[in-house]
Amino acid sequence: MAKSVLSDQMIIEAVVAKYCASLPLYRQQAIIKRDAGVQIALSTLNDGVLRVGELLIPISAAMKREVLAEAYIQADETPIGVQTHDKRGRNHQAYMWQYGSPGKGVVFDFRMGRDGGGPKQFLGDFNGLLQTDGYAGYNHAGGPKMVHACCLAHARRKFVDAVKLNANDQQSARIVALMDELFAIDREAREQNLDHAQRDALRQERAPKLLEQLRTAALALQKTALPKSAAGQAANYTLSFWNKLTVFLKHPELELSTNLAENAMRSIAIGRKNWLHLGSKEAGPKIAAIFSVVESCRRLNIPIRKYLADVLPGLANRSIQSLAELTPSAYAARLAN
């Protein structure tokens, strides 16, 4: 890579080790010293990794355009610490927001806060399907025709928690069982390799009756459980988001949960335990671009090292118009041909 004492291969290895295996740079430095007898300054490794992120920002922007062109987006967010050097010595809690469609690429968006301005700015006038958890920060995002769906797995977890706190809570246990039957419909569809239309036919046949029983059970629980109890909160949550939880009956492509979006956050969650935080807020967009490429390559079954080795050389000299050819989705399409 230009203006670096490190080879392209070494920098790519550092990126992959940190953002695929969550191996902090200081550990990589120690491994290189131990195995190769070479002392590399930590700042040199860090500069090389951040340079990769800087180069990938325009590709991430092209990936964003791909995501927004889809009819269906799942979104999620997770906290990430940023070193701000304040007088108290505490890290600032920033957020990585993730947007993507099942089976396709994803884009991470770094924000210093969790307010609704992030998704509102990212989604713009998006008028397709947006599926999230129940966080209110998404409520004012998207265009006037956007359909906002919620995640059934989030509602289910609240009832599971209620059962964990009270093993004798038969009402919550029954609701969990009913939700499991809903998920079983989609599992059967996957096992039979059904397309969305065929899965929808299966849903239309079985889901309405289950949903009627589920709503009746939640209403009954809401009347008997204390509002602030785990069971009461689970019932209130489910009923308050009922329309958004059941909109899958009108949209065959919609998944019952945002588990795919949550899975995309695992590398960040694991990374927080190892490399702890970002060094500055300026690093945030660069790291978001790296995560966008790494996670998209994972989803699309692209060898990340090969992708970076093919794309990074000469990237700084590429025209903006040509970057759409270099996104992981475009790269995967070329590999398929």
Short mmCIF file of C-alpha atoms in Angstrom, two decimals:
data_model
loop_
_atom_site.label_atom_id
_atom_site.label_comp_id
_atom_site.label_asym_id
_atom_site.label_seq_id
_atom_site.Cartn_x
_atom_site.Cartn_y
_atom_site.Cartn_z
CA MET A 1 0.00 0.00 0.00
CA ALA A 2 1.36 3.42 -0.95
CA LYS A 3 3.16 5.42 1.75
CA SER A 4 3.39 2.48 4.13
CA VAL A 5 6.43 0.48 5.24
CA LEU A 6 4.15 -2.56 5.49
CA SER A 7 3.26 -4.73 2.53
CA ASP A 8 -0.31 -4.90 1.29
CA GLN A 9 -0.50 -8.50 2.46
CA MET A 10 0.56 -7.61 6.01
CA ILE A 11 -1.95 -4.78 6.25
CA ILE A 12 -4.73 -7.03 4.94
CA GLU A 13 -3.76 -9.67 7.49
CA ALA A 14 -3.94 -7.05 10.24
CA VAL A 15 -7.43 -5.99 9.11
CA VAL A 16 -8.69 -9.56 8.89
CA ALA A 17 -7.19 -10.54 12.23
CA LYS A 18 -8.71 -7.55 13.99
CA TYR A 19 -12.16 -7.39 12.41
CA CYS A 20 -12.77 -11.07 11.62
CA ALA A 21 -10.97 -12.69 14.56
CA SER A 22 -11.19 -9.73 17.01
CA LEU A 23 -7.43 -9.85 17.61
CA PRO A 24 -6.23 -6.46 18.90
CA LEU A 25 -3.32 -4.84 17.13
CA TYR A 26 -1.09 -4.95 20.22
CA ARG A 27 -1.45 -8.75 20.27
CA GLN A 28 -0.70 -8.91 16.58
CA GLN A 29 2.39 -6.80 17.23
CA ALA A 30 3.55 -9.28 19.87
CA ILE A 31 2.89 -12.27 17.59
CA ILE A 32 4.91 -10.72 14.75
CA LYS A 33 7.77 -10.01 17.14
CA ARG A 34 7.64 -13.55 18.52
CA ASP A 35 7.26 -15.44 15.25
CA ALA A 36 9.23 -13.26 12.82
CA GLY A 37 11.57 -11.39 15.14
CA VAL A 38 10.41 -8.08 13.66
CA GLN A 39 9.41 -5.14 15.82
CA ILE A 40 6.65 -3.09 14.20
CA ALA A 41 5.43 0.07 15.88
CA LEU A 42 1.82 -0.16 17.01
CA SER A 43 1.15 3.20 15.38
CA THR A 44 2.36 1.80 12.05
CA LEU A 45 -0.08 -1.10 12.23
CA ASN A 46 -2.89 1.20 13.29
CA ASP A 47 -2.18 3.69 10.50
CA GLY A 48 -2.24 0.87 7.94
CA VAL A 49 -5.60 -0.44 9.17
CA LEU A 50 -7.18 3.02 9.25
CA ARG A 51 -5.86 3.70 5.74
CA VAL A 52 -7.76 0.62 4.56
CA GLY A 53 -10.90 1.99 6.22
CA GLU A 54 -10.37 5.35 4.57
CA LEU A 55 -10.03 3.73 1.16
CA LEU A 56 -13.17 1.65 1.73
CA ILE A 57 -15.41 4.60 2.68
CA PRO A 58 -16.34 5.36 -0.97
CA ILE A 59 -17.10 1.67 -1.55
CA SER A 60 -19.26 1.70 1.57
CA ALA A 61 -21.12 4.68 0.10
CA ALA A 62 -21.76 2.66 -3.07
CA MET A 63 -22.95 -0.23 -0.88
CA LYS A 64 -25.35 2.14 0.85
CA ARG A 65 -26.92 2.98 -2.51
CA GLU A 66 -27.35 -0.75 -3.16
CA VAL A 67 -29.04 -1.28 0.20
CA LEU A 68 -31.42 1.64 -0.27
CA ALA A 69 -32.40 0.30 -3.68
CA GLU A 70 -33.73 -2.86 -2.04
CA ALA A 71 -37.42 -3.24 -1.17
CA TYR A 72 -36.71 -4.71 2.27
CA ILE A 73 -34.18 -3.61 4.89
CA GLN A 74 -33.47 -4.96 8.35
CA ALA A 75 -31.80 -2.56 10.79
CA ASP A 76 -30.19 -2.84 14.19
CA GLU A 77 -27.76 -0.87 16.35
CA THR A 78 -25.17 -1.63 19.00
CA PRO A 79 -23.04 0.54 21.31
CA ILE A 80 -19.33 1.00 20.78
CA GLY A 81 -16.94 2.98 22.96
CA VAL A 82 -14.99 5.93 21.60
CA GLN A 83 -11.95 7.30 23.38
CA THR A 84 -12.61 11.02 23.85
CA HIS A 85 -9.98 11.91 26.48
CA ASP A 86 -12.47 13.75 28.68
CA LYS A 87 -11.54 14.88 32.19
CA ARG A 88 -13.23 11.84 33.75
CA GLY A 89 -11.26 9.43 31.59
CA ARG A 90 -14.41 7.73 30.35
CA ASN A 91 -15.16 6.54 26.85
CA HIS A 92 -18.05 8.10 24.98
CA GLN A 93 -20.79 5.61 24.07
CA ALA A 94 -21.27 5.83 20.33
CA TYR A 95 -23.25 3.44 18.10
CA MET A 96 -22.83 1.33 15.01
CA TRP A 97 -26.07 1.12 13.06
CA GLN A 98 -26.42 -1.72 10.58
CA TYR A 99 -28.70 -1.87 7.53
CA GLY A 100 -29.05 -4.79 5.14
CA SER A 101 -31.34 -7.19 3.33
CA PRO A 102 -31.47 -10.95 3.99
CA GLY A 103 -29.09 -12.78 1.68
CA LYS A 104 -27.41 -9.58 0.52
CA GLY A 105 -24.79 -7.09 1.65
CA VAL A 106 -24.94 -4.89 4.74
CA VAL A 107 -23.77 -1.39 5.57
CA PHE A 108 -22.65 -0.07 8.95
CA ASP A 109 -23.18 3.58 9.82
CA PHE A 110 -21.20 5.15 12.68
CA ARG A 111 -22.94 7.70 14.87
CA MET A 112 -21.87 9.37 18.09
CA GLY A 113 -25.39 8.94 19.53
CA ARG A 114 -28.47 6.73 19.42
CA ASP A 115 -31.07 9.37 18.58
CA GLY A 116 -33.39 9.01 15.62
CA GLY A 117 -31.35 11.37 13.48
CA GLY A 118 -29.07 8.51 12.43
CA PRO A 119 -31.66 6.25 10.76
CA LYS A 120 -33.58 9.27 9.48
CA GLN A 121 -30.52 10.57 7.65
CA PHE A 122 -29.38 7.16 6.43
CA LEU A 123 -32.76 5.98 5.12
CA GLY A 124 -33.81 9.30 3.62
CA ASP A 125 -36.97 8.76 1.56
CA PHE A 126 -36.81 4.95 1.66
CA ASN A 127 -40.34 3.67 1.00
CA GLY A 128 -39.93 -0.09 1.25
CA LEU A 129 -40.13 -2.47 4.22
CA LEU A 130 -38.07 -1.59 7.29
CA GLN A 131 -37.83 -4.24 10.01
CA THR A 132 -36.38 -3.39 13.41
CA ASP A 133 -36.77 -4.11 17.09
CA GLY A 134 -39.10 -1.88 19.06
CA TYR A 135 -36.63 0.99 19.52
CA ALA A 136 -38.38 4.33 19.00
CA GLY A 137 -35.39 5.84 17.20
CA TYR A 138 -36.65 4.34 13.93
CA ASN A 139 -40.16 5.77 14.23
CA HIS A 140 -39.56 8.91 12.18
CA ALA A 141 -37.22 7.41 9.59
CA GLY A 142 -38.03 6.67 5.95
CA GLY A 143 -40.47 8.06 3.43
CA PRO A 144 -44.25 8.42 3.71
CA LYS A 145 -44.98 5.03 2.13
CA MET A 146 -42.48 3.03 4.18
CA VAL A 147 -43.90 0.01 6.04
CA HIS A 148 -42.37 -0.48 9.49
CA ALA A 149 -42.32 -4.08 10.73
CA CYS A 150 -41.08 -5.37 14.08
CA CYS A 151 -39.29 -8.51 15.20
CA LEU A 152 -41.27 -11.39 16.69
CA ALA A 153 -38.13 -12.84 18.28
CA HIS A 154 -37.75 -9.72 20.45
CA ALA A 155 -41.29 -10.16 21.74
CA ARG A 156 -40.69 -13.86 22.35
CA ARG A 157 -37.56 -13.18 24.43
CA LYS A 158 -39.55 -11.06 26.84
CA PHE A 159 -41.90 -13.95 27.57
CA VAL A 160 -38.95 -16.33 27.85
CA ASP A 161 -37.45 -13.97 30.45
CA ALA A 162 -40.75 -13.97 32.33
CA VAL A 163 -40.71 -17.79 32.46
CA LYS A 164 -37.11 -17.76 33.68
CA LEU A 165 -38.14 -15.50 36.57
CA ASN A 166 -41.23 -17.53 37.35
CA ALA A 167 -41.22 -21.17 36.27
CA ASN A 168 -44.90 -21.41 37.22
CA ASP A 169 -45.95 -18.71 34.75
CA GLN A 170 -48.04 -20.95 32.51
CA GLN A 171 -49.56 -18.04 30.58
CA SER A 172 -46.17 -16.78 29.41
CA ALA A 173 -45.05 -20.33 28.66
CA ARG A 174 -48.12 -20.85 26.46
CA ILE A 175 -47.39 -17.65 24.54
CA VAL A 176 -43.80 -18.82 23.94
CA ALA A 177 -45.17 -22.12 22.63
CA LEU A 178 -47.54 -20.32 20.26
CA MET A 179 -44.70 -18.14 18.96
CA ASP A 180 -42.59 -21.25 18.47
CA GLU A 181 -45.35 -22.66 16.27
CA LEU A 182 -45.16 -19.54 14.12
CA PHE A 183 -41.41 -19.92 13.71
CA ALA A 184 -41.94 -23.61 12.94
CA ILE A 185 -43.91 -22.60 9.83
CA ASP A 186 -40.91 -20.75 8.42
CA ARG A 187 -38.55 -23.53 9.47
CA GLU A 188 -40.65 -26.01 7.52
CA ALA A 189 -40.55 -23.66 4.53
CA ARG A 190 -36.75 -23.52 4.70
CA GLU A 191 -36.45 -27.29 5.00
CA GLN A 192 -38.63 -27.70 1.89
CA ASN A 193 -36.74 -24.93 0.02
CA LEU A 194 -39.97 -23.02 -0.59
CA ASP A 195 -39.85 -19.63 -2.27
CA HIS A 196 -41.52 -16.58 -0.72
CA ALA A 197 -44.84 -17.19 -2.48
CA GLN A 198 -44.96 -20.81 -1.32
CA ARG A 199 -43.92 -19.85 2.20
CA ASP A 200 -46.65 -17.22 2.23
CA ALA A 201 -49.24 -19.83 1.27
CA LEU A 202 -48.09 -21.91 4.25
CA ARG A 203 -48.28 -18.86 6.52
CA GLN A 204 -51.75 -17.90 5.32
CA GLU A 205 -52.97 -21.41 6.04
CA ARG A 206 -51.61 -21.69 9.59
CA ALA A 207 -50.59 -18.32 11.01
CA PRO A 208 -53.94 -16.48 11.38
CA LYS A 209 -55.33 -19.01 13.86
CA LEU A 210 -52.08 -19.01 15.85
CA LEU A 211 -52.03 -15.20 15.91
CA GLU A 212 -55.61 -15.08 17.14
CA GLN A 213 -54.74 -17.45 19.98
CA LEU A 214 -51.57 -15.49 20.71
CA ARG A 215 -53.34 -12.14 20.94
CA THR A 216 -56.09 -13.60 23.13
CA ALA A 217 -53.46 -15.07 25.47
CA ALA A 218 -51.52 -11.78 25.63
CA LEU A 219 -54.70 -9.82 26.42
CA ALA A 220 -55.57 -12.25 29.21
CA LEU A 221 -52.06 -12.00 30.64
CA GLN A 222 -52.14 -8.21 30.46
CA LYS A 223 -55.24 -8.20 32.67
CA THR A 224 -53.80 -10.46 35.35
CA ALA A 225 -50.08 -9.63 35.48
CA LEU A 226 -48.66 -6.64 37.31
CA PRO A 227 -47.80 -3.94 34.72
CA LYS A 228 -44.17 -3.72 35.88
CA SER A 229 -43.63 -7.47 36.14
CA ALA A 230 -41.68 -9.26 33.41
CA ALA A 231 -44.86 -10.96 32.19
CA GLY A 232 -46.84 -7.72 32.26
CA GLN A 233 -44.16 -5.86 30.31
CA ALA A 234 -43.95 -8.69 27.78
CA ALA A 235 -47.70 -8.59 27.19
CA ASN A 236 -47.74 -4.80 26.92
CA TYR A 237 -44.82 -4.83 24.48
CA THR A 238 -46.41 -7.46 22.25
CA LEU A 239 -49.82 -5.81 22.15
CA SER A 240 -48.45 -2.30 21.60
CA PHE A 241 -46.48 -3.52 18.56
CA TRP A 242 -49.13 -5.98 17.38
CA ASN A 243 -49.71 -4.45 13.94
CA LYS A 244 -45.97 -4.27 13.26
CA LEU A 245 -45.43 -7.83 14.48
CA THR A 246 -48.13 -9.27 12.21
CA VAL A 247 -47.47 -7.27 9.03
CA PHE A 248 -45.66 -10.34 7.63
CA LEU A 249 -49.09 -11.65 6.60
CA LYS A 250 -49.26 -8.88 4.00
CA HIS A 251 -45.62 -9.07 2.84
CA PRO A 252 -44.38 -12.56 1.85
CA GLU A 253 -40.70 -11.52 1.76
CA LEU A 254 -40.72 -10.36 5.38
CA GLU A 255 -38.90 -12.53 7.93
CA LEU A 256 -40.42 -13.12 11.36
CA SER A 257 -37.31 -11.83 13.12
CA THR A 258 -34.27 -9.60 12.68
CA ASN A 259 -31.91 -12.36 13.81
CA LEU A 260 -29.86 -11.93 10.63
CA ALA A 261 -29.27 -8.27 11.51
CA GLU A 262 -28.34 -9.18 15.06
CA ASN A 263 -25.91 -11.83 13.84
CA ALA A 264 -24.16 -9.14 11.81
CA MET A 265 -23.35 -7.38 15.09
CA ARG A 266 -21.48 -10.32 16.61
CA SER A 267 -18.08 -9.22 15.36
CA ILE A 268 -18.56 -5.85 17.06
CA ALA A 269 -19.83 -7.44 20.27
CA ILE A 270 -16.84 -9.79 20.42
CA GLY A 271 -14.49 -7.00 19.42
CA ARG A 272 -15.65 -4.82 22.30
CA LYS A 273 -14.30 -7.44 24.70
CA ASN A 274 -10.91 -7.53 22.98
CA TRP A 275 -9.98 -4.23 21.36
CA LEU A 276 -12.33 -2.40 23.75
CA HIS A 277 -13.02 0.89 21.90
CA LEU A 278 -12.30 3.15 18.93
CA GLY A 279 -9.38 5.52 19.33
CA SER A 280 -11.30 8.59 18.12
CA LYS A 281 -14.59 9.65 16.57
CA GLU A 282 -12.72 10.33 13.32
CA ALA A 283 -11.91 6.61 13.15
CA GLY A 284 -15.61 5.70 13.38
CA PRO A 285 -16.58 6.02 9.67
CA LYS A 286 -13.40 4.18 8.62
CA ILE A 287 -14.11 1.27 10.95
CA ALA A 288 -17.76 1.25 9.83
CA ALA A 289 -16.57 0.89 6.22
CA ILE A 290 -14.33 -2.05 7.18
CA PHE A 291 -17.18 -3.75 9.04
CA SER A 292 -19.47 -3.17 6.04
CA VAL A 293 -17.07 -4.98 3.72
CA VAL A 294 -16.12 -7.74 6.18
CA GLU A 295 -19.72 -8.62 7.07
CA SER A 296 -20.94 -8.37 3.47
CA CYS A 297 -18.18 -10.73 2.34
CA ARG A 298 -19.15 -13.16 5.10
CA ARG A 299 -22.80 -13.10 4.08
CA LEU A 300 -22.01 -13.47 0.39
CA ASN A 301 -19.40 -16.22 0.92
CA ILE A 302 -16.58 -14.11 -0.52
CA PRO A 303 -13.02 -14.81 0.69
CA ILE A 304 -12.26 -11.56 2.48
CA ARG A 305 -8.50 -11.68 1.90
CA LYS A 306 -8.95 -12.22 -1.84
CA TYR A 307 -11.52 -9.44 -2.04
CA LEU A 308 -9.27 -6.92 -0.28
CA ALA A 309 -6.21 -8.00 -2.29
CA ASP A 310 -8.14 -7.55 -5.54
CA VAL A 311 -9.86 -4.29 -4.66
CA LEU A 312 -7.42 -2.23 -2.59
CA PRO A 313 -4.49 -1.80 -5.04
CA GLY A 314 -5.09 1.35 -7.05
CA LEU A 315 -8.38 2.05 -5.29
CA ALA A 316 -7.40 5.64 -4.44
CA ASN A 317 -7.07 6.38 -8.16
CA ARG A 318 -10.41 4.93 -9.20
CA SER A 319 -13.21 7.20 -10.32
CA ILE A 320 -16.29 7.51 -8.12
CA GLN A 321 -18.41 6.19 -11.00
CA SER A 322 -16.43 2.93 -11.14
CA LEU A 323 -16.83 2.07 -7.45
CA ALA A 324 -20.20 0.37 -7.99
CA GLU A 325 -18.24 -2.38 -9.77
CA LEU A 326 -16.16 -3.01 -6.65
CA THR A 327 -18.80 -3.58 -3.99
CA PRO A 328 -18.94 -7.08 -2.46
CA SER A 329 -22.27 -7.69 -4.22
CA ALA A 330 -20.83 -6.79 -7.63
CA TYR A 331 -17.71 -8.80 -6.86
CA ALA A 332 -19.79 -11.86 -5.91
CA ALA A 333 -21.77 -11.54 -9.15
CA ARG A 334 -18.55 -11.59 -11.17
CA LEU A 335 -17.29 -14.64 -9.29
CA ALA A 336 -20.60 -16.41 -10.02
CA ASN A 337 -20.13 -15.81 -13.74
#
